Every structure is written in C-alpha cells, then in structure tokens.
Amino acid sequence: MIAAWNARAVLEPCLDSLEAQDWPGELDVVVVDDASTDSTPELLGERTGIRSVRNPEPVGYCAAINQGAELARGDVVLLCNSDVEFVNPDSVRRLVEELGRPGVGLVAPRYVRPDGTAQPGLARFPGIGRALVVNLGLHRLMPDRLKARIAPEHSSHAHSRDADWLMGAVIGIDTALFRELGGYWALMYASEEDLAWRVGLRGLRTRFVADSLVVHVGNFSNRQRWSDPDRAARVACSELVFLDTHYGRLRAGAIRAITWAGAIARVPILRLSGRAGRAAEYRATARVYRRGSDSPLES
C-alpha cells in the first residue's frame, strides 16, 4: 500500500514498477491519496487494477499508511512511500520470501538514488557508544565489517543481514502483526524505528534484503511542505520522542547531550567549508536537542 500527497510525478512510475513485478496473480495495490491538490486524483482515476481512497483533509503520512493497511487483503503488506520504484521484477517477491523465513518480522530492500548512488537503508538503535563514535567521526576510520556493527548506515549495503531498524520507504510486515501493533505512530519520522523496536519485543528479527532493489527519490512530498532545516528539526524531535519512549532517563539524556554537542560542533565547520545549507540543518537539529521533545511537532 502507498500513501501519497501531491505525488503525481513520482507515483506513476511507482505504480508502473509494481505492475511489472513477477508475482503469481495480481498484487493488491492500495493507494491512500492524502488530500492531494495536484493531479494525483486524476492519475488514480485513470489507473485500473488498483484500489484508491481519497481523504477530504490531510491526516499525515503515518495515519494514511495505517488507513491503507486496514484495507489490505493479503497476509503481507508493503508500506510504501510514493517516490519509490521497484527496479528488478522480483523485488517484491524477494521481500516476501525473506519475510517468510522463521523469526523474521520486518523487511526492507536496498535503496539507490535516481542517479544510481547508494542510499543508506539500515541503522542501529541509539546508544551512548554509537553516539560518541558517529559524532566524533570515528566510524570513518573503521573497516566495513566493524562499521556494519556500529554505524551500518555508513557501511557497505552489499549483503543481506539483520538490522536494528530500516528506512521506511518500503517496509514489509505481516498484515495481522502490523494491525496488532497499532500501526505506525503519529509522528512523521522515526515511525519505522519505533515499529522495529516493537517488532523486536515480539522476539522477531528485522532483516535488510540486499537483492531487492528500489530507487528512492527521497522526500518528494515533504520538500513541498518544509525546508531542509524544518525537516531536520522534525526528524530530531521524533528521535527524541523515540528516546523518551523506549529508554531510561539517564541513558536518553546522555545520548541527547552527545548528539547535541556533535550537531552544534558541525555548524561552524560546515559554514567555513561553504556548506551553509547543511550547517542550517545541523543548527536546527541542535536547537531541538537542546529544547527537548516536550512539544513534539505534528506529522
């Protein structure tokens, strides 16, 4: 199922790639149009072989995903952004097969950007040691095998492996399990991280599937609503909510302090190197980490 908002330009190739999948029978494709104001409704009206619903008012990405998952008919549901394109004809099948392995509760594919460069897709849960390593830049000195254990988002994505959590552009999960868990939380970001945490509490593993390949544009719809610093602030706020929800106060506070220090230290370095845009993102992140998550931003 796909949640879409003002996504006509990317939704069409996404749907085309799903139609081209090597799958026995037809895939049950559900699209929730979250009150788009572009020509997304017209595109959906022209397509056959899919089901779509249109919200009269926007409810946010996570709520739209939950809405679509309630309509899913299959045993497995793929929770998809609108700006993804399944590259290989067996990409969906590979995900479903991996999800069928004993003990696997969550899967996601390998992502590349439209220019073919790799896009990080797996990560570790927050930790004090990890926060120190990443914010000091020590992961850059590590061999790939060690990097895959401590900072896997910076490692090679060449092989399938277990992960703590996975980027949510495409997430595969048992439909009944997703519903039992109550779906995604309400905030825009860290929803897949929170979902993986709760799947892990069920004794199930989260699995990165390297041979399922997906092109991911990235933030196609959100760029129409928020600037890069605004988005960075929302990501930071959601990360703090995750820490406050799942971690003790002392551990969460230590991770928060280290991440704040790392973000604020990068601001002058990026400015001096002529990367004012990235500096603004880190400044926005640092402000949220200093302020805390008492007033989380809406989805």
Coordinates of N, CA and C in Angstrom, one line a residue, residues 80-199:
C80 N 4.6 1.7 1.6 CA 5.4 2.3 0.6 C 5.2 3.8 0.6
N81 N 6.4 4.5 0.4 CA 6.3 5.9 0.0 C 5.9 5.9 -1.5
S82 N 5.4 7.1 -1.9 CA 5.0 7.2 -3.3 C 6.2 7.4 -4.2
D83 N 7.4 7.8 -3.7 CA 8.5 8.1 -4.5 C 9.5 7.0 -4.6
V84 N 9.0 5.8 -4.7 CA 9.9 4.6 -4.9 C 9.5 3.9 -6.2
E85 N 10.5 3.2 -6.7 CA 10.3 2.5 -7.9 C 11.1 1.1 -7.8
F86 N 10.3 0.0 -7.9 CA 10.9 -1.3 -7.8 C 11.7 -1.6 -9.1
V87 N 13.0 -1.8 -8.9 CA 13.9 -1.9 -10.1 C 13.8 -3.3 -10.7
N88 N 14.0 -4.4 -10.0 CA 14.0 -5.7 -10.6 C 12.6 -6.3 -10.5
P89 N 12.2 -7.2 -11.5 CA 10.9 -7.7 -11.5 C 10.6 -8.7 -10.3
D90 N 11.7 -9.1 -9.6 CA 11.5 -10.0 -8.4 C 11.7 -9.2 -7.1
S91 N 11.7 -7.9 -7.1 CA 12.0 -7.1 -5.9 C 11.0 -7.4 -4.8
V92 N 9.7 -7.4 -5.2 CA 8.6 -7.7 -4.2 C 8.7 -9.1 -3.7
R93 N 8.9 -10.1 -4.6 CA 9.0 -11.5 -4.3 C 10.1 -11.7 -3.3
R94 N 11.2 -11.1 -3.5 CA 12.4 -11.3 -2.6 C 12.0 -10.8 -1.2
L95 N 11.3 -9.7 -1.1 CA 11.0 -9.2 0.2 C 10.0 -10.2 0.9
V96 N 9.0 -10.7 0.2 CA 8.0 -11.6 0.8 C 8.7 -12.9 1.2
E97 N 9.6 -13.4 0.3 CA 10.3 -14.7 0.7 C 11.1 -14.5 2.0
E98 N 11.8 -13.4 2.1 CA 12.6 -13.2 3.3 C 11.7 -13.1 4.5
L99 N 10.6 -12.4 4.4 CA 9.7 -12.3 5.5 C 9.1 -13.6 5.9
G100 N 9.1 -14.6 5.0 CA 8.6 -15.9 5.3 C 9.5 -16.8 6.1
R101 N 10.8 -16.3 6.2 CA 11.8 -17.1 7.0 C 11.4 -17.1 8.5
P102 N 11.7 -18.2 9.1 CA 11.4 -18.3 10.6 C 12.1 -17.2 11.4
G103 N 11.3 -16.5 12.2 CA 11.8 -15.5 13.1 C 12.0 -14.1 12.5
V104 N 11.6 -13.9 11.2 CA 11.7 -12.6 10.6 C 10.4 -11.9 10.7
G105 N 10.4 -10.7 11.2 CA 9.2 -9.9 11.4 C 9.1 -8.7 10.6
L106 N 10.2 -8.2 10.0 CA 10.2 -6.9 9.3 C 11.3 -7.0 8.2
V107 N 11.0 -6.5 7.0 CA 12.0 -6.5 6.0 C 11.9 -5.2 5.2
A108 N 13.0 -4.8 4.6 CA 13.1 -3.7 3.7 C 14.2 -3.9 2.7
P109 N 14.1 -3.3 1.5 CA 15.0 -3.5 0.4 C 16.3 -2.6 0.5
R110 N 17.1 -2.8 -0.5 CA 18.3 -1.9 -0.7 C 17.9 -0.8 -1.6
Y111 N 18.3 0.4 -1.2 CA 17.8 1.6 -1.9 C 19.0 2.2 -2.7
V112 N 18.7 2.8 -3.9 CA 19.6 3.6 -4.6 C 18.8 4.9 -4.9
R113 N 19.6 6.0 -5.1 CA 19.0 7.3 -5.5 C 18.8 7.2 -7.1
P114 N 18.0 8.2 -7.6 CA 17.8 8.1 -9.1 C 19.1 8.2 -9.9
D115 N 20.2 8.7 -9.3 CA 21.4 8.7 -10.1 C 22.2 7.4 -9.9
G116 N 21.7 6.5 -9.2 CA 22.3 5.2 -9.0 C 23.2 5.0 -7.8
T117 N 23.4 6.1 -7.1 CA 24.3 6.0 -5.9 C 23.5 5.4 -4.8
A118 N 24.3 4.7 -3.9 CA 23.7 4.0 -2.8 C 23.0 5.0 -1.8
Q119 N 21.9 4.6 -1.2 CA 21.2 5.4 -0.2 C 21.2 4.5 1.1
P120 N 21.6 5.1 2.2 CA 21.6 4.3 3.5 C 20.2 3.8 3.8
G121 N 20.1 2.5 4.2 CA 18.8 1.9 4.5 C 18.6 1.2 5.8
L122 N 19.7 1.0 6.5 CA 19.6 0.3 7.8 C 20.4 1.0 8.8
A123 N 20.1 0.8 10.1 CA 20.7 1.5 11.2 C 20.6 0.7 12.5
R124 N 21.4 1.2 13.5 CA 21.3 0.7 14.8 C 20.4 1.6 15.7
F125 N 19.9 1.0 16.7 CA 19.2 1.8 17.7 C 20.2 2.7 18.4
P126 N 19.7 3.9 18.9 CA 20.6 4.8 19.6 C 21.3 4.1 20.8
G127 N 22.6 4.5 21.0 CA 23.4 4.0 22.1 C 24.4 5.1 22.4
I128 N 24.9 5.1 23.7 CA 25.9 6.0 24.1 C 27.2 5.9 23.3
G129 N 27.7 4.6 23.2 CA 28.9 4.3 22.5 C 28.8 4.7 21.0
R130 N 27.7 4.3 20.4 CA 27.4 4.6 19.0 C 27.4 6.1 18.8
A131 N 26.7 6.9 19.7 CA 26.6 8.3 19.6 C 28.0 9.0 19.6
L132 N 28.9 8.5 20.5 CA 30.2 9.0 20.6 C 31.0 8.7 19.3
V133 N 30.9 7.5 18.8 CA 31.7 7.1 17.6 C 31.2 8.0 16.4
V134 N 29.9 8.1 16.2 CA 29.4 8.8 15.0 C 29.6 10.3 15.1
N135 N 29.4 10.9 16.3 CA 29.5 12.3 16.4 C 31.0 12.8 16.4
L136 N 31.9 11.9 16.8 CA 33.3 12.2 16.6 C 33.9 11.8 15.3
G137 N 33.1 11.2 14.4 CA 33.5 10.8 13.1 C 34.5 9.6 13.1
L138 N 34.5 8.8 14.2 CA 35.4 7.7 14.2 C 35.0 6.6 13.3
H139 N 33.7 6.5 12.9 CA 33.3 5.4 12.0 C 34.0 5.5 10.7
R140 N 34.5 6.7 10.3 CA 35.2 6.8 9.0 C 36.5 6.0 9.0
L141 N 37.0 5.7 10.2 CA 38.3 5.0 10.3 C 38.2 3.5 10.4
M142 N 36.9 3.1 10.5 CA 36.7 1.6 10.7 C 36.6 0.8 9.4
P143 N 37.1 -0.4 9.5 CA 36.8 -1.3 8.4 C 35.3 -1.6 8.2
D144 N 34.9 -2.0 7.1 CA 33.5 -2.2 6.8 C 32.8 -3.1 7.7
R145 N 33.4 -4.2 8.1 CA 32.8 -5.2 9.0 C 32.5 -4.6 10.3
L146 N 33.4 -3.8 10.9 CA 33.1 -3.1 12.2 C 32.1 -2.0 12.0
K147 N 32.2 -1.3 10.9 CA 31.3 -0.2 10.7 C 29.8 -0.8 10.6
A148 N 29.7 -2.0 10.0 CA 28.4 -2.6 9.9 C 27.8 -2.9 11.2
R149 N 28.6 -3.1 12.2 CA 28.1 -3.4 13.6 C 27.7 -2.1 14.3
I150 N 28.5 -1.1 14.2 CA 28.3 0.1 15.0 C 27.6 1.2 14.3
A151 N 27.9 1.4 13.0 CA 27.2 2.5 12.2 C 26.8 2.0 10.8
P152 N 25.9 1.0 10.8 CA 25.7 0.3 9.5 C 25.2 1.2 8.4
E153 N 24.6 2.4 8.7 CA 24.1 3.3 7.7 C 25.3 3.8 6.9
H154 N 26.5 3.8 7.4 CA 27.7 4.2 6.7 C 28.5 3.1 6.1
S155 N 28.0 1.9 6.2 CA 28.7 0.7 5.7 C 28.3 0.3 4.3
S156 N 29.0 -0.7 3.8 CA 28.5 -1.3 2.5 C 27.2 -2.0 2.7
H157 N 26.3 -1.8 1.7 CA 25.0 -2.4 1.7 C 24.9 -3.6 0.8
A158 N 26.0 -4.3 0.6 CA 26.1 -5.3 -0.5 C 25.5 -6.6 -0.1
H159 N 25.3 -6.9 1.2 CA 24.8 -8.2 1.6 C 23.6 -8.1 2.5
S160 N 22.7 -9.0 2.4 CA 21.5 -9.1 3.3 C 22.0 -9.4 4.7
R161 N 21.4 -8.8 5.7 CA 21.7 -9.1 7.1 C 20.7 -8.5 8.0
D162 N 20.7 -9.0 9.3 CA 19.8 -8.4 10.3 C 20.2 -7.0 10.6
A163 N 19.2 -6.2 11.0 CA 19.5 -4.8 11.4 C 18.6 -4.5 12.6
D164 N 18.9 -3.4 13.3 CA 18.0 -3.0 14.4 C 16.8 -2.4 13.8
W165 N 16.9 -1.4 12.8 CA 15.8 -0.9 12.1 C 16.2 -0.5 10.7
L166 N 15.1 -0.2 9.9 CA 15.3 0.0 8.5 C 14.6 1.3 8.0
M167 N 15.2 1.9 7.0 CA 14.5 3.1 6.4 C 13.1 2.7 5.9
G168 N 12.1 3.5 6.2 CA 10.7 3.1 5.9 C 10.2 3.5 4.5
A169 N 11.0 3.7 3.5 CA 10.5 4.0 2.2 C 9.6 2.8 1.7
V170 N 10.1 1.6 2.0 CA 9.4 0.4 1.7 C 9.6 -0.6 2.9
I171 N 8.6 -0.9 3.6 CA 8.7 -1.8 4.8 C 7.7 -3.0 4.5
G172 N 8.2 -4.2 4.7 CA 7.3 -5.4 4.6 C 7.1 -6.0 5.9
I173 N 5.8 -6.3 6.2 CA 5.4 -6.9 7.5 C 4.2 -7.7 7.4
D174 N 4.0 -8.7 8.3 CA 2.8 -9.4 8.3 C 1.6 -8.5 8.6
T175 N 0.6 -8.5 7.8 CA -0.5 -7.6 7.9 C -1.2 -7.7 9.3
A176 N -1.4 -8.9 9.8 CA -2.1 -9.0 11.1 C -1.2 -8.5 12.2
L177 N 0.1 -8.7 12.1 CA 1.1 -8.2 13.1 C 1.0 -6.6 13.1
F178 N 1.1 -6.0 11.9 CA 1.1 -4.6 11.9 C -0.2 -4.0 12.5
R179 N -1.3 -4.6 12.3 CA -2.6 -4.2 12.9 C -2.5 -4.4 14.4
E180 N -2.0 -5.6 14.8 CA -2.0 -5.8 16.3 C -1.1 -4.8 17.0
L181 N 0.0 -4.4 16.4 CA 0.9 -3.4 17.0 C 0.3 -2.0 17.0
G182 N -0.8 -1.8 16.3 CA -1.4 -0.5 16.2 C -0.8 0.4 15.1
G183 N -0.1 -0.2 14.2 CA 0.5 0.5 13.1 C 1.6 1.5 13.5
Y184 N 1.8 2.5 12.6 CA 2.8 3.5 12.8 C 2.3 4.5 13.9
W185 N 3.3 5.1 14.6 CA 2.9 6.2 15.5 C 2.5 7.4 14.7
A186 N 2.1 8.5 15.4 CA 1.5 9.6 14.7 C 2.6 10.5 14.1
L187 N 3.8 10.6 14.6 CA 4.8 11.5 14.1 C 5.3 11.0 12.8
M188 N 5.7 12.0 12.0 CA 6.2 11.7 10.6 C 7.4 10.8 10.6
Y189 N 8.4 11.1 11.5 CA 9.7 10.5 11.4 C 9.9 9.5 12.6
A190 N 10.9 8.6 12.5 CA 11.2 7.6 13.5 C 10.1 6.6 13.7
S191 N 9.1 6.6 12.8 CA 8.0 5.6 12.9 C 8.5 4.2 12.6
E192 N 9.4 4.1 11.6 CA 9.9 2.7 11.3 C 10.8 2.3 12.4
E193 N 11.5 3.2 13.0 CA 12.4 2.8 14.1 C 11.6 2.3 15.3
D194 N 10.5 3.0 15.6 CA 9.6 2.6 16.7 C 9.0 1.2 16.4
L195 N 8.6 1.1 15.1 CA 7.9 -0.2 14.7 C 8.9 -1.3 14.9
A196 N 10.1 -1.2 14.4 CA 11.1 -2.2 14.5 C 11.4 -2.6 16.0
W197 N 11.4 -1.6 16.9 CA 11.6 -1.8 18.3 C 10.5 -2.7 18.8
R198 N 9.2 -2.4 18.5 CA 8.1 -3.2 19.0 C 8.0 -4.5 18.3
V199 N 8.5 -4.7 17.1 CA 8.5 -6.0 16.5 C 9.6 -6.8 17.2

